[in-house]
Protein backbone atom coordinates (compact mmCIF):
# COMPACT_ATOMS: atom_id res chain seq x y z
CA UNK A 1 0.00 0.00 0.00
CA UNK A 2 2.72 2.44 0.96
CA UNK A 3 4.53 1.49 -2.21
CA UNK A 4 1.46 2.38 -4.27
CA UNK A 5 1.20 5.78 -2.62
CA UNK A 6 4.89 6.33 -3.24
CA UNK A 7 4.48 5.47 -6.93
CA UNK A 8 1.50 7.79 -7.15
CA UNK A 9 3.50 10.67 -5.69
CA UNK A 10 6.36 10.01 -8.12
CA UNK A 11 3.93 9.93 -11.04
CA UNK A 12 2.38 13.22 -9.93
CA UNK A 13 5.78 14.92 -9.65
CA UNK A 14 6.69 13.80 -13.13
CA UNK A 15 3.34 14.99 -14.36
CA UNK A 16 3.88 18.41 -12.83
CA UNK A 17 7.41 18.68 -14.14
CA UNK A 18 6.28 17.81 -17.61
CA UNK A 19 3.49 20.34 -17.29
CA UNK A 20 5.97 22.95 -16.17
CA UNK A 21 7.62 23.13 -19.52
CA UNK A 22 4.59 24.12 -21.54
CA UNK A 23 4.12 27.64 -22.78
CA UNK A 24 1.85 29.12 -25.39
CA UNK A 25 2.41 31.03 -28.56
CA UNK A 26 -0.85 32.26 -30.02
CA UNK A 27 -1.87 34.19 -33.11
CA UNK A 28 -5.21 35.95 -33.29
CA UNK A 29 -7.17 37.30 -36.20
CA UNK A 30 -8.83 40.60 -35.28
CA UNK A 31 -8.62 42.02 -38.79
CA UNK A 32 -12.17 42.39 -40.11
CA UNK A 33 -15.24 40.17 -40.62
CA UNK A 34 -14.61 37.59 -43.34
CA UNK A 35 -10.85 37.99 -43.26
CA UNK A 36 -8.50 35.03 -43.21
CA UNK A 37 -5.14 35.24 -41.48
CA UNK A 38 -2.60 32.81 -42.86
CA UNK A 39 0.08 31.78 -40.42
CA UNK A 40 3.07 29.49 -40.60
CA UNK A 41 5.47 29.09 -37.72
CA UNK A 42 8.71 27.23 -37.21
CA UNK A 43 11.41 27.04 -34.57
CA UNK A 44 15.19 27.00 -34.45
CA UNK A 45 14.87 23.34 -33.41
CA UNK A 46 13.34 22.23 -36.68
CA UNK A 47 9.72 22.23 -35.64
CA UNK A 48 7.68 23.27 -38.65
CA UNK A 49 3.99 23.87 -38.08
CA UNK A 50 1.71 23.45 -41.09
CA UNK A 51 0.15 26.53 -42.64
CA UNK A 52 -2.92 27.63 -40.71
CA UNK A 53 -5.88 29.68 -41.81
CA UNK A 54 -7.29 31.62 -38.89
CA UNK A 55 -10.80 32.98 -39.26
CA UNK A 56 -11.90 36.38 -38.00
CA UNK A 57 -11.98 36.39 -34.20
CA UNK A 58 -10.27 33.01 -34.19
CA UNK A 59 -6.97 32.03 -32.71
CA UNK A 60 -4.27 29.54 -33.41
CA UNK A 61 -2.17 28.12 -30.58
CA UNK A 62 1.21 26.46 -30.56
CA UNK A 63 2.53 24.76 -27.43
CA UNK A 64 6.12 25.72 -26.79
CA UNK A 65 8.39 23.48 -24.76
CA UNK A 66 11.46 25.14 -23.31
CA UNK A 67 14.16 22.67 -22.57
CA UNK A 68 16.91 23.60 -20.17
CA UNK A 69 19.93 22.66 -22.19
CA UNK A 70 21.48 24.10 -25.28
CA UNK A 71 20.36 26.97 -27.39
CA UNK A 72 17.24 28.85 -26.28
CA UNK A 73 14.21 28.02 -28.29
CA UNK A 74 13.03 30.69 -30.72
CA UNK A 75 9.85 30.48 -32.73
CA UNK A 76 9.17 32.69 -35.74
CA UNK A 77 5.96 33.10 -37.67
CA UNK A 78 4.97 34.46 -41.03
CA UNK A 79 1.59 36.20 -41.05
CA UNK A 80 -0.27 37.07 -44.24
CA UNK A 81 -3.65 38.39 -45.25
CA UNK A 82 -5.38 40.25 -48.05
CA UNK A 83 -6.92 39.79 -51.45
CA UNK A 84 -5.96 42.53 -53.91
CA UNK A 85 -2.83 43.39 -52.00
CA UNK A 86 -0.95 41.06 -49.76
CA UNK A 87 -0.09 42.19 -46.26
CA UNK A 88 2.63 40.19 -44.64
CA UNK A 89 5.12 40.26 -41.82
CA UNK A 90 7.57 37.84 -40.28
CA UNK A 91 7.79 37.91 -36.52
CA UNK A 92 11.32 36.70 -35.92
CA UNK A 93 10.99 36.30 -32.16
CA UNK A 94 7.38 35.31 -31.79
CA UNK A 95 8.42 33.24 -28.81
CA UNK A 96 11.86 33.28 -27.25
CA UNK A 97 12.71 30.78 -24.55
CA UNK A 98 14.48 31.59 -21.31
CA UNK A 99 17.66 29.92 -20.15
CA UNK A 100 15.73 27.93 -17.52
CA UNK A 101 12.56 26.15 -18.58
CA UNK A 102 9.41 28.07 -17.72
CA UNK A 103 5.77 27.18 -17.84
CA UNK A 104 2.60 29.13 -18.34
CA UNK A 105 4.21 31.89 -20.40
CA UNK A 106 1.89 33.24 -23.09
CA UNK A 107 2.89 35.30 -26.10
CA UNK A 108 -0.03 36.53 -28.12
CA UNK A 109 0.24 38.27 -31.46
CA UNK A 110 -2.90 40.00 -32.56
CA UNK A 111 -3.34 40.80 -36.23
CA UNK A 112 -5.33 43.99 -36.73
CA UNK A 113 -5.87 46.18 -39.77
CA UNK A 114 -3.16 48.67 -38.76
CA UNK A 115 -0.60 46.10 -37.72
CA UNK A 116 0.35 43.37 -35.29
CA UNK A 117 -0.06 43.89 -31.57
CA UNK A 118 1.56 41.88 -28.85
CA UNK A 119 0.48 40.70 -25.43
CA UNK A 120 2.89 39.17 -22.96
CA UNK A 121 1.06 37.01 -20.42
CA UNK A 122 -2.17 38.79 -21.37
CA UNK A 123 -0.68 42.24 -20.73
CA UNK A 124 -0.63 44.55 -23.75
CA UNK A 125 2.72 45.53 -25.20
CA UNK A 126 1.12 47.59 -27.95
CA UNK A 127 1.64 47.74 -31.70
CA UNK A 128 4.83 45.93 -32.58
CA UNK A 129 4.78 45.54 -36.39
CA UNK A 130 3.23 47.22 -39.39
CA UNK A 131 2.19 45.16 -42.39
CA UNK A 132 4.43 45.00 -45.42
CA UNK A 133 2.12 45.66 -48.36
CA UNK A 134 2.77 44.13 -51.79
CA UNK A 135 0.53 44.05 -54.86
CA UNK A 136 -0.45 40.59 -56.04
C1 LIG B 1 6.55 30.05 -44.02
O1 LIG B 1 6.36 29.44 -45.28
C2 LIG B 1 7.10 30.04 -46.31
C3 LIG B 1 6.66 29.44 -47.63
O2 LIG B 1 6.64 28.05 -47.57
C4 LIG B 1 8.58 29.86 -46.02
O3 LIG B 1 9.35 30.46 -47.03
C5 LIG B 1 8.90 30.53 -44.69
O4 LIG B 1 10.24 30.29 -44.35
C6 LIG B 1 7.99 30.00 -43.59
N1 LIG B 1 8.20 30.85 -42.42
C7 LIG B 1 8.29 30.39 -41.19
C8 LIG B 1 8.52 31.41 -40.14
O5 LIG B 1 8.20 29.21 -40.90
Tab-separated table of N, CA and C and ligand atoms in Angstrom:
chain	number	residue	atom	x	y	z
A	1	UNK	N	0.831	-1.210	0.000
A	1	UNK	CA	0.000	0.000	0.000
A	1	UNK	C	0.869	1.265	0.000
A	2	UNK	N	1.815	1.298	0.928
A	2	UNK	CA	2.724	2.445	0.957
A	2	UNK	C	3.460	2.611	-0.368
A	3	UNK	N	3.814	1.495	-0.937
A	3	UNK	CA	4.526	1.485	-2.206
A	3	UNK	C	3.659	2.140	-3.289
A	4	UNK	N	2.377	1.795	-3.287
A	4	UNK	CA	1.455	2.376	-4.265
A	4	UNK	C	1.383	3.897	-4.120
A	5	UNK	N	1.265	4.340	-2.870
A	5	UNK	CA	1.202	5.784	-2.617
A	5	UNK	C	2.484	6.448	-3.104
A	6	UNK	N	3.582	5.820	-2.821
A	6	UNK	CA	4.888	6.333	-3.245
A	6	UNK	C	4.932	6.480	-4.773
A	7	UNK	N	4.482	5.434	-5.466
A	7	UNK	CA	4.483	5.472	-6.930
A	7	UNK	C	3.571	6.587	-7.448
A	8	UNK	N	2.454	6.758	-6.754
A	8	UNK	CA	1.501	7.786	-7.154
A	8	UNK	C	2.140	9.174	-7.028
A	9	UNK	N	2.842	9.377	-5.925
A	9	UNK	CA	3.503	10.669	-5.694
A	9	UNK	C	4.563	10.915	-6.775
A	10	UNK	N	5.335	9.890	-7.072
A	10	UNK	CA	6.359	10.011	-8.119
A	10	UNK	C	5.708	10.388	-9.450
A	11	UNK	N	4.626	9.683	-9.762
A	11	UNK	CA	3.931	9.931	-11.037
A	11	UNK	C	3.426	11.372	-11.087
A	12	UNK	N	2.905	11.863	-9.964
A	12	UNK	CA	2.381	13.224	-9.931
A	12	UNK	C	3.493	14.248	-10.122
A	13	UNK	N	4.639	13.996	-9.500
A	13	UNK	CA	5.779	14.916	-9.646
A	13	UNK	C	6.209	14.983	-11.092
A	14	UNK	N	6.293	13.808	-11.713
A	14	UNK	CA	6.686	13.796	-13.128
A	14	UNK	C	5.678	14.566	-13.947
A	15	UNK	N	4.412	14.297	-13.646
A	15	UNK	CA	3.340	14.987	-14.361
A	15	UNK	C	3.498	16.487	-14.249
A	16	UNK	N	3.747	16.965	-13.046
A	16	UNK	CA	3.879	18.410	-12.831
A	16	UNK	C	5.097	18.959	-13.549
A	17	UNK	N	6.206	18.214	-13.454
A	17	UNK	CA	7.414	18.681	-14.136
A	17	UNK	C	7.218	18.797	-15.632
A	18	UNK	N	6.577	17.776	-16.178
A	18	UNK	CA	6.277	17.811	-17.611
A	18	UNK	C	5.435	19.033	-17.913
A	19	UNK	N	4.386	19.213	-17.090
A	19	UNK	CA	3.486	20.341	-17.288
A	19	UNK	C	4.217	21.654	-17.192
A	20	UNK	N	5.263	21.686	-16.374
A	20	UNK	CA	5.970	22.947	-16.175
A	20	UNK	C	7.022	23.215	-17.233
A	21	UNK	N	6.732	22.797	-18.426
A	21	UNK	CA	7.624	23.127	-19.524
A	21	UNK	C	6.783	23.652	-20.686
A	22	UNK	N	5.499	23.790	-20.439
A	22	UNK	CA	4.594	24.123	-21.542
A	22	UNK	C	4.226	25.595	-21.510
A	23	UNK	N	4.450	26.237	-22.618
A	23	UNK	CA	4.120	27.645	-22.785
A	23	UNK	C	3.295	27.781	-24.058
A	24	UNK	N	2.779	28.947	-24.271
A	24	UNK	CA	1.851	29.119	-25.393
A	24	UNK	C	2.248	30.298	-26.273
A	25	UNK	N	2.285	29.994	-27.546
A	25	UNK	CA	2.407	31.035	-28.563
A	25	UNK	C	1.066	31.059	-29.261
A	26	UNK	N	0.437	32.229	-29.335
A	26	UNK	CA	-0.849	32.256	-30.025
A	26	UNK	C	-0.960	33.427	-30.976
A	27	UNK	N	-1.702	33.190	-32.058
A	27	UNK	CA	-1.873	34.187	-33.105
A	27	UNK	C	-3.357	34.391	-33.304
A	28	UNK	N	-3.782	35.638	-33.244
A	28	UNK	CA	-5.208	35.950	-33.285
A	28	UNK	C	-5.538	36.801	-34.501
A	29	UNK	N	-6.664	36.508	-35.085
A	29	UNK	CA	-7.165	37.298	-36.197
A	29	UNK	C	-8.222	38.271	-35.687
A	30	UNK	N	-7.855	39.554	-35.620
A	30	UNK	CA	-8.831	40.595	-35.281
A	30	UNK	C	-8.829	41.633	-36.391
A	31	UNK	N	-8.730	41.129	-37.639
A	31	UNK	CA	-8.622	42.024	-38.791
A	31	UNK	C	-9.980	42.651	-39.127
A	32	UNK	N	-10.840	41.894	-39.766
A	32	UNK	CA	-12.175	42.388	-40.113
A	32	UNK	C	-13.037	41.180	-40.458
A	33	UNK	N	-14.365	41.317	-40.341
A	33	UNK	CA	-15.235	40.170	-40.616
A	33	UNK	C	-14.956	39.579	-41.995
A	34	UNK	N	-14.867	38.272	-42.063
A	34	UNK	CA	-14.611	37.595	-43.340
A	34	UNK	C	-13.139	37.421	-43.675
A	35	UNK	N	-12.286	38.079	-42.934
A	35	UNK	CA	-10.852	37.986	-43.255
A	35	UNK	C	-10.283	36.627	-42.845
A	36	UNK	N	-9.226	36.253	-43.540
A	36	UNK	CA	-8.496	35.028	-43.210
A	36	UNK	C	-7.046	35.417	-42.944
A	37	UNK	N	-6.556	35.017	-41.806
A	37	UNK	CA	-5.142	35.245	-41.480
A	37	UNK	C	-4.403	33.939	-41.722
A	38	UNK	N	-3.400	34.010	-42.593
A	38	UNK	CA	-2.596	32.806	-42.858
A	38	UNK	C	-1.336	32.877	-42.015
A	39	UNK	N	-1.045	31.790	-41.352
A	39	UNK	CA	0.081	31.778	-40.418
A	39	UNK	C	0.909	30.514	-40.627
A	40	UNK	N	2.211	30.677	-40.727
A	40	UNK	CA	3.070	29.495	-40.602
A	40	UNK	C	4.246	29.801	-39.680
A	41	UNK	N	4.442	28.907	-38.750
A	41	UNK	CA	5.466	29.089	-37.715
A	41	UNK	C	6.478	27.950	-37.755
A	42	UNK	N	7.689	28.263	-37.327
A	42	UNK	CA	8.708	27.226	-37.211
A	42	UNK	C	9.696	27.664	-36.129
A	43	UNK	N	10.476	26.715	-35.651
A	43	UNK	CA	11.414	27.039	-34.570
A	43	UNK	C	12.846	26.785	-35.005
A	44	UNK	N	13.770	27.250	-34.184
A	44	UNK	CA	15.190	26.997	-34.449
A	44	UNK	C	15.573	25.558	-34.080
A	45	UNK	N	14.595	24.761	-33.668
A	45	UNK	CA	14.868	23.339	-33.414
A	45	UNK	C	14.122	22.447	-34.393
A	46	UNK	N	13.917	23.009	-35.567
A	46	UNK	CA	13.345	22.231	-36.678
A	46	UNK	C	11.897	21.804	-36.502
A	47	UNK	N	11.158	22.464	-35.613
A	47	UNK	CA	9.721	22.233	-35.641
A	47	UNK	C	9.187	23.081	-36.789
A	48	UNK	N	8.354	22.502	-37.605
A	48	UNK	CA	7.679	23.272	-38.647
A	48	UNK	C	6.185	22.994	-38.536
A	49	UNK	N	5.443	24.015	-38.192
A	49	UNK	CA	3.990	23.871	-38.080
A	49	UNK	C	3.382	24.047	-39.464
A	50	UNK	N	2.358	23.268	-39.783
A	50	UNK	CA	1.712	23.447	-41.085
A	50	UNK	C	1.008	24.806	-41.174
A	51	UNK	N	0.842	25.260	-42.398
A	51	UNK	CA	0.146	26.530	-42.642
A	51	UNK	C	-1.256	26.484	-42.036
A	52	UNK	N	-1.605	27.539	-41.349
A	52	UNK	CA	-2.921	27.629	-40.710
A	52	UNK	C	-3.708	28.773	-41.324
A	53	UNK	N	-5.006	28.588	-41.392
A	53	UNK	CA	-5.876	29.684	-41.813
A	53	UNK	C	-6.768	30.031	-40.633
A	54	UNK	N	-6.561	31.210	-40.091
A	54	UNK	CA	-7.286	31.616	-38.887
A	54	UNK	C	-8.412	32.551	-39.292
A	55	UNK	N	-9.625	32.163	-38.931
A	55	UNK	CA	-10.797	32.977	-39.258
A	55	UNK	C	-10.874	34.204	-38.356
A	56	UNK	N	-11.699	35.165	-38.800
A	56	UNK	CA	-11.895	36.376	-38.003
A	56	UNK	C	-12.362	36.006	-36.594
A	57	UNK	N	-11.734	36.632	-35.631
A	57	UNK	CA	-11.983	36.390	-34.200
A	57	UNK	C	-11.510	35.018	-33.709
A	58	UNK	N	-10.799	34.321	-34.592
A	58	UNK	CA	-10.269	33.014	-34.194
A	58	UNK	C	-8.846	33.143	-33.681
A	59	UNK	N	-8.372	32.057	-33.109
A	59	UNK	CA	-6.968	32.033	-32.711
A	59	UNK	C	-6.341	30.687	-32.980
A	60	UNK	N	-5.054	30.736	-33.141
A	60	UNK	CA	-4.267	29.538	-33.406
A	60	UNK	C	-3.197	29.455	-32.328
A	61	UNK	N	-3.095	28.290	-31.700
A	61	UNK	CA	-2.170	28.122	-30.579
A	61	UNK	C	-1.093	27.096	-30.886
A	62	UNK	N	0.102	27.410	-30.469
A	62	UNK	CA	1.213	26.464	-30.562
A	62	UNK	C	1.741	26.272	-29.137
A	63	UNK	N	1.904	25.018	-28.732
A	63	UNK	CA	2.526	24.761	-27.430
A	63	UNK	C	4.030	24.819	-27.587
A	64	UNK	N	4.668	25.546	-26.702
A	64	UNK	CA	6.122	25.717	-26.788
A	64	UNK	C	6.764	25.063	-25.574
A	65	UNK	N	7.675	24.156	-25.841
A	65	UNK	CA	8.393	23.479	-24.765
A	65	UNK	C	9.786	24.088	-24.681
A	66	UNK	N	10.106	24.593	-23.509
A	66	UNK	CA	11.456	25.144	-23.310
A	66	UNK	C	12.274	24.082	-22.611
A	67	UNK	N	13.301	23.631	-23.245
A	67	UNK	CA	14.160	22.674	-22.574
A	67	UNK	C	15.331	23.421	-21.979
A	68	UNK	N	15.880	22.884	-20.894
A	68	UNK	CA	16.911	23.602	-20.169
A	68	UNK	C	18.235	23.721	-20.895
A	69	UNK	N	18.572	22.706	-21.657
A	69	UNK	CA	19.927	22.655	-22.194
A	69	UNK	C	20.022	23.227	-23.597
A	70	UNK	N	21.211	23.677	-23.914
A	70	UNK	CA	21.477	24.102	-25.279
A	70	UNK	C	20.905	25.464	-25.590
A	71	UNK	N	20.820	25.701	-26.861
A	71	UNK	CA	20.358	26.973	-27.389
A	71	UNK	C	18.918	27.248	-26.927
A	72	UNK	N	18.619	28.485	-26.629
A	72	UNK	CA	17.237	28.846	-26.280
A	72	UNK	C	16.334	28.631	-27.473
A	73	UNK	N	15.124	28.226	-27.181
A	73	UNK	CA	14.206	28.015	-28.295
A	73	UNK	C	13.679	29.359	-28.797
A	74	UNK	N	13.603	29.486	-30.103
A	74	UNK	CA	13.034	30.685	-30.716
A	74	UNK	C	12.056	30.239	-31.800
A	75	UNK	N	10.854	30.739	-31.691
A	75	UNK	CA	9.851	30.485	-32.729
A	75	UNK	C	9.671	31.741	-33.558
A	76	UNK	N	9.490	31.573	-34.852
A	76	UNK	CA	9.170	32.690	-35.737
A	76	UNK	C	7.927	32.321	-36.524
A	77	UNK	N	7.199	33.333	-36.932
A	77	UNK	CA	5.958	33.100	-37.669
A	77	UNK	C	5.836	34.085	-38.810
A	78	UNK	N	5.325	33.588	-39.905
A	78	UNK	CA	4.974	34.456	-41.028
A	78	UNK	C	3.455	34.633	-41.025
A	79	UNK	N	3.022	35.886	-41.038
A	79	UNK	CA	1.590	36.203	-41.051
A	79	UNK	C	1.255	36.873	-42.376
A	80	UNK	N	0.143	36.487	-42.959
A	80	UNK	CA	-0.265	37.072	-44.242
A	80	UNK	C	-1.772	37.219	-44.294
A	81	UNK	N	-2.218	38.247	-44.978
A	81	UNK	CA	-3.652	38.385	-45.247
A	81	UNK	C	-3.859	39.336	-46.408
A	82	UNK	N	-5.044	39.286	-46.994
A	82	UNK	CA	-5.382	40.249	-48.045
A	82	UNK	C	-5.725	39.600	-49.361
A	83	UNK	N	-6.511	40.299	-50.142
A	83	UNK	CA	-6.923	39.791	-51.447
A	83	UNK	C	-6.214	40.514	-52.585
A	84	UNK	N	-6.563	41.796	-52.784
A	84	UNK	CA	-5.961	42.528	-53.911
A	84	UNK	C	-4.503	42.849	-53.636
A	85	UNK	N	-4.222	43.195	-52.390
A	85	UNK	CA	-2.828	43.387	-52.001
A	85	UNK	C	-2.541	42.342	-50.923
A	86	UNK	N	-1.297	41.979	-50.833
A	86	UNK	CA	-0.946	41.062	-49.762
A	86	UNK	C	-0.255	41.842	-48.645
A	87	UNK	N	-0.711	41.617	-47.450
A	87	UNK	CA	-0.090	42.193	-46.256
A	87	UNK	C	0.641	41.061	-45.573
A	88	UNK	N	1.899	41.275	-45.288
A	88	UNK	CA	2.632	40.187	-44.643
A	88	UNK	C	3.632	40.749	-43.638
A	89	UNK	N	4.082	39.881	-42.794
A	89	UNK	CA	5.116	40.256	-41.825
A	89	UNK	C	5.671	38.987	-41.185
A	90	UNK	N	6.967	38.948	-41.031
A	90	UNK	CA	7.566	37.845	-40.280
A	90	UNK	C	7.910	38.339	-38.893
A	91	UNK	N	7.446	37.605	-37.908
A	91	UNK	CA	7.793	37.905	-36.517
A	91	UNK	C	8.937	36.965	-36.157
A	92	UNK	N	10.118	37.535	-36.065
A	92	UNK	CA	11.320	36.695	-35.916
A	92	UNK	C	11.482	36.133	-34.511
A	93	UNK	N	10.924	36.822	-33.529
A	93	UNK	CA	10.995	36.299	-32.164
A	93	UNK	C	9.598	36.224	-31.588
A	94	UNK	N	8.774	35.431	-32.239
A	94	UNK	CA	7.382	35.307	-31.794
A	94	UNK	C	7.347	34.702	-30.390
A	95	UNK	N	8.245	33.775	-30.158
A	95	UNK	CA	8.423	33.239	-28.806
A	95	UNK	C	9.900	32.975	-28.608
A	96	UNK	N	10.448	33.509	-27.534
A	96	UNK	CA	11.858	33.283	-27.254
A	96	UNK	C	11.982	32.660	-25.872
A	97	UNK	N	12.579	31.499	-25.800
A	97	UNK	CA	12.711	30.778	-24.547
A	97	UNK	C	13.704	31.431	-23.604
A	98	UNK	N	13.533	31.135	-22.322
A	98	UNK	CA	14.482	31.593	-21.308
A	98	UNK	C	15.569	30.545	-21.153
A	99	UNK	N	16.579	30.869	-20.358
A	99	UNK	CA	17.660	29.918	-20.146
A	99	UNK	C	17.135	28.714	-19.354
A	100	UNK	N	16.350	29.005	-18.319
A	100	UNK	CA	15.732	27.935	-17.523
A	100	UNK	C	14.329	27.686	-18.069
A	101	UNK	N	13.916	26.429	-18.083
A	101	UNK	CA	12.557	26.153	-18.579
A	101	UNK	C	11.504	26.881	-17.739
A	102	UNK	N	10.524	27.407	-18.404
A	102	UNK	CA	9.412	28.069	-17.716
A	102	UNK	C	8.131	27.360	-18.109
A	103	UNK	N	7.067	27.678	-17.398
A	103	UNK	CA	5.769	27.184	-17.840
A	103	UNK	C	4.752	28.297	-17.681
A	104	UNK	N	3.705	28.186	-18.447
A	104	UNK	CA	2.595	29.130	-18.339
A	104	UNK	C	2.845	30.475	-18.984
A	105	UNK	N	3.980	30.626	-19.691
A	105	UNK	CA	4.210	31.886	-20.404
A	105	UNK	C	3.305	31.929	-21.639
A	106	UNK	N	2.751	33.098	-21.907
A	106	UNK	CA	1.888	33.241	-23.089
A	106	UNK	C	2.352	34.444	-23.907
A	107	UNK	N	2.607	34.205	-25.167
A	107	UNK	CA	2.894	35.300	-26.098
A	107	UNK	C	1.794	35.310	-27.137
A	108	UNK	N	1.080	36.423	-27.184
A	108	UNK	CA	-0.032	36.535	-28.124
A	108	UNK	C	0.287	37.628	-29.143
A	109	UNK	N	0.054	37.312	-30.380
A	109	UNK	CA	0.242	38.266	-31.463
A	109	UNK	C	-1.109	38.462	-32.120
A	110	UNK	N	-1.537	39.709	-32.136
A	110	UNK	CA	-2.903	39.998	-32.555
A	110	UNK	C	-2.870	40.795	-33.850
A	111	UNK	N	-3.330	40.148	-34.919
A	111	UNK	CA	-3.338	40.800	-36.232
A	111	UNK	C	-4.547	41.720	-36.327
A	112	UNK	N	-4.268	43.010	-36.522
A	112	UNK	CA	-5.332	43.988	-36.729
A	112	UNK	C	-5.056	44.699	-38.042
A	113	UNK	N	-6.005	45.524	-38.469
A	113	UNK	CA	-5.867	46.179	-39.767
A	113	UNK	C	-4.611	47.055	-39.809
A	114	UNK	N	-4.298	47.757	-38.740
A	114	UNK	CA	-3.156	48.675	-38.758
A	114	UNK	C	-1.830	48.006	-38.377
A	115	UNK	N	-1.863	46.759	-38.036
A	115	UNK	CA	-0.596	46.103	-37.718
A	115	UNK	C	-0.763	44.970	-36.722
A	116	UNK	N	0.363	44.533	-36.188
A	116	UNK	CA	0.350	43.367	-35.295
A	116	UNK	C	0.697	43.814	-33.875
A	117	UNK	N	-0.209	43.520	-32.985
A	117	UNK	CA	-0.061	43.889	-31.575
A	117	UNK	C	0.409	42.687	-30.782
A	118	UNK	N	1.050	42.970	-29.659
A	118	UNK	CA	1.563	41.878	-28.848
A	118	UNK	C	1.039	41.959	-27.430
A	119	UNK	N	0.787	40.782	-26.860
A	119	UNK	CA	0.484	40.698	-25.430
A	119	UNK	C	1.418	39.675	-24.811
A	120	UNK	N	2.002	40.075	-23.696
A	120	UNK	CA	2.892	39.175	-22.965
A	120	UNK	C	2.150	38.784	-21.694
A	121	UNK	N	1.849	37.502	-21.554
A	121	UNK	CA	1.065	37.011	-20.419
A	121	UNK	C	-0.195	37.854	-20.209
A	122	UNK	N	-0.873	38.097	-21.315
A	122	UNK	CA	-2.166	38.791	-21.367
A	122	UNK	C	-2.076	40.292	-21.068
A	123	UNK	N	-0.867	40.816	-20.962
A	123	UNK	CA	-0.677	42.244	-20.733
A	123	UNK	C	-0.227	42.882	-22.045
A	124	UNK	N	-0.906	43.953	-22.439
A	124	UNK	CA	-0.634	44.550	-23.752
A	124	UNK	C	0.744	45.183	-23.828
A	125	UNK	N	1.426	44.893	-24.931
A	125	UNK	CA	2.718	45.534	-25.204
A	125	UNK	C	2.589	46.444	-26.419
A	126	UNK	N	1.375	46.623	-26.878
A	126	UNK	CA	1.121	47.592	-27.947
A	126	UNK	C	1.431	47.089	-29.351
A	127	UNK	N	1.391	48.035	-30.276
A	127	UNK	CA	1.639	47.744	-31.699
A	127	UNK	C	3.117	47.459	-31.904
A	128	UNK	N	3.426	46.311	-32.427
A	128	UNK	CA	4.834	45.925	-32.582
A	128	UNK	C	5.297	45.863	-34.030
A	129	UNK	N	4.387	45.620	-34.971
A	129	UNK	CA	4.782	45.537	-36.389
A	129	UNK	C	3.717	46.172	-37.257
A	130	UNK	N	4.162	46.824	-38.334
A	130	UNK	CA	3.235	47.217	-39.391
A	130	UNK	C	3.257	46.134	-40.455
A	131	UNK	N	2.229	46.112	-41.280
A	131	UNK	CA	2.194	45.159	-42.391
A	131	UNK	C	3.098	45.637	-43.513
A	132	UNK	N	3.715	44.690	-44.180
A	132	UNK	CA	4.432	45.003	-45.421
A	132	UNK	C	3.451	44.723	-46.555
A	133	UNK	N	3.175	45.767	-47.340
A	133	UNK	CA	2.123	45.656	-48.357
A	133	UNK	C	2.750	45.425	-49.737
A	134	UNK	N	2.311	44.374	-50.411
A	134	UNK	CA	2.771	44.134	-51.786
A	134	UNK	C	1.568	43.843	-52.664
A	135	UNK	N	1.631	44.333	-53.914
A	135	UNK	CA	0.535	44.053	-54.863
A	135	UNK	C	0.673	42.614	-55.347
A	136	UNK	N	-0.480	41.991	-55.572
A	136	UNK	CA	-0.453	40.595	-56.041
A	136	UNK	C	-0.360	40.546	-57.549
B	1	LIG	C1	6.545	30.054	-44.017
B	1	LIG	O1	6.357	29.439	-45.278
B	1	LIG	C2	7.101	30.041	-46.315
B	1	LIG	C3	6.662	29.437	-47.627
B	1	LIG	O2	6.644	28.054	-47.568
B	1	LIG	C4	8.577	29.864	-46.024
B	1	LIG	O3	9.347	30.460	-47.034
B	1	LIG	C5	8.899	30.526	-44.689
B	1	LIG	O4	10.239	30.294	-44.347
B	1	LIG	C6	7.987	30.004	-43.593
B	1	LIG	N1	8.201	30.851	-42.423
B	1	LIG	C7	8.293	30.393	-41.187
B	1	LIG	C8	8.519	31.407	-40.138
B	1	LIG	O5	8.201	29.214	-40.903
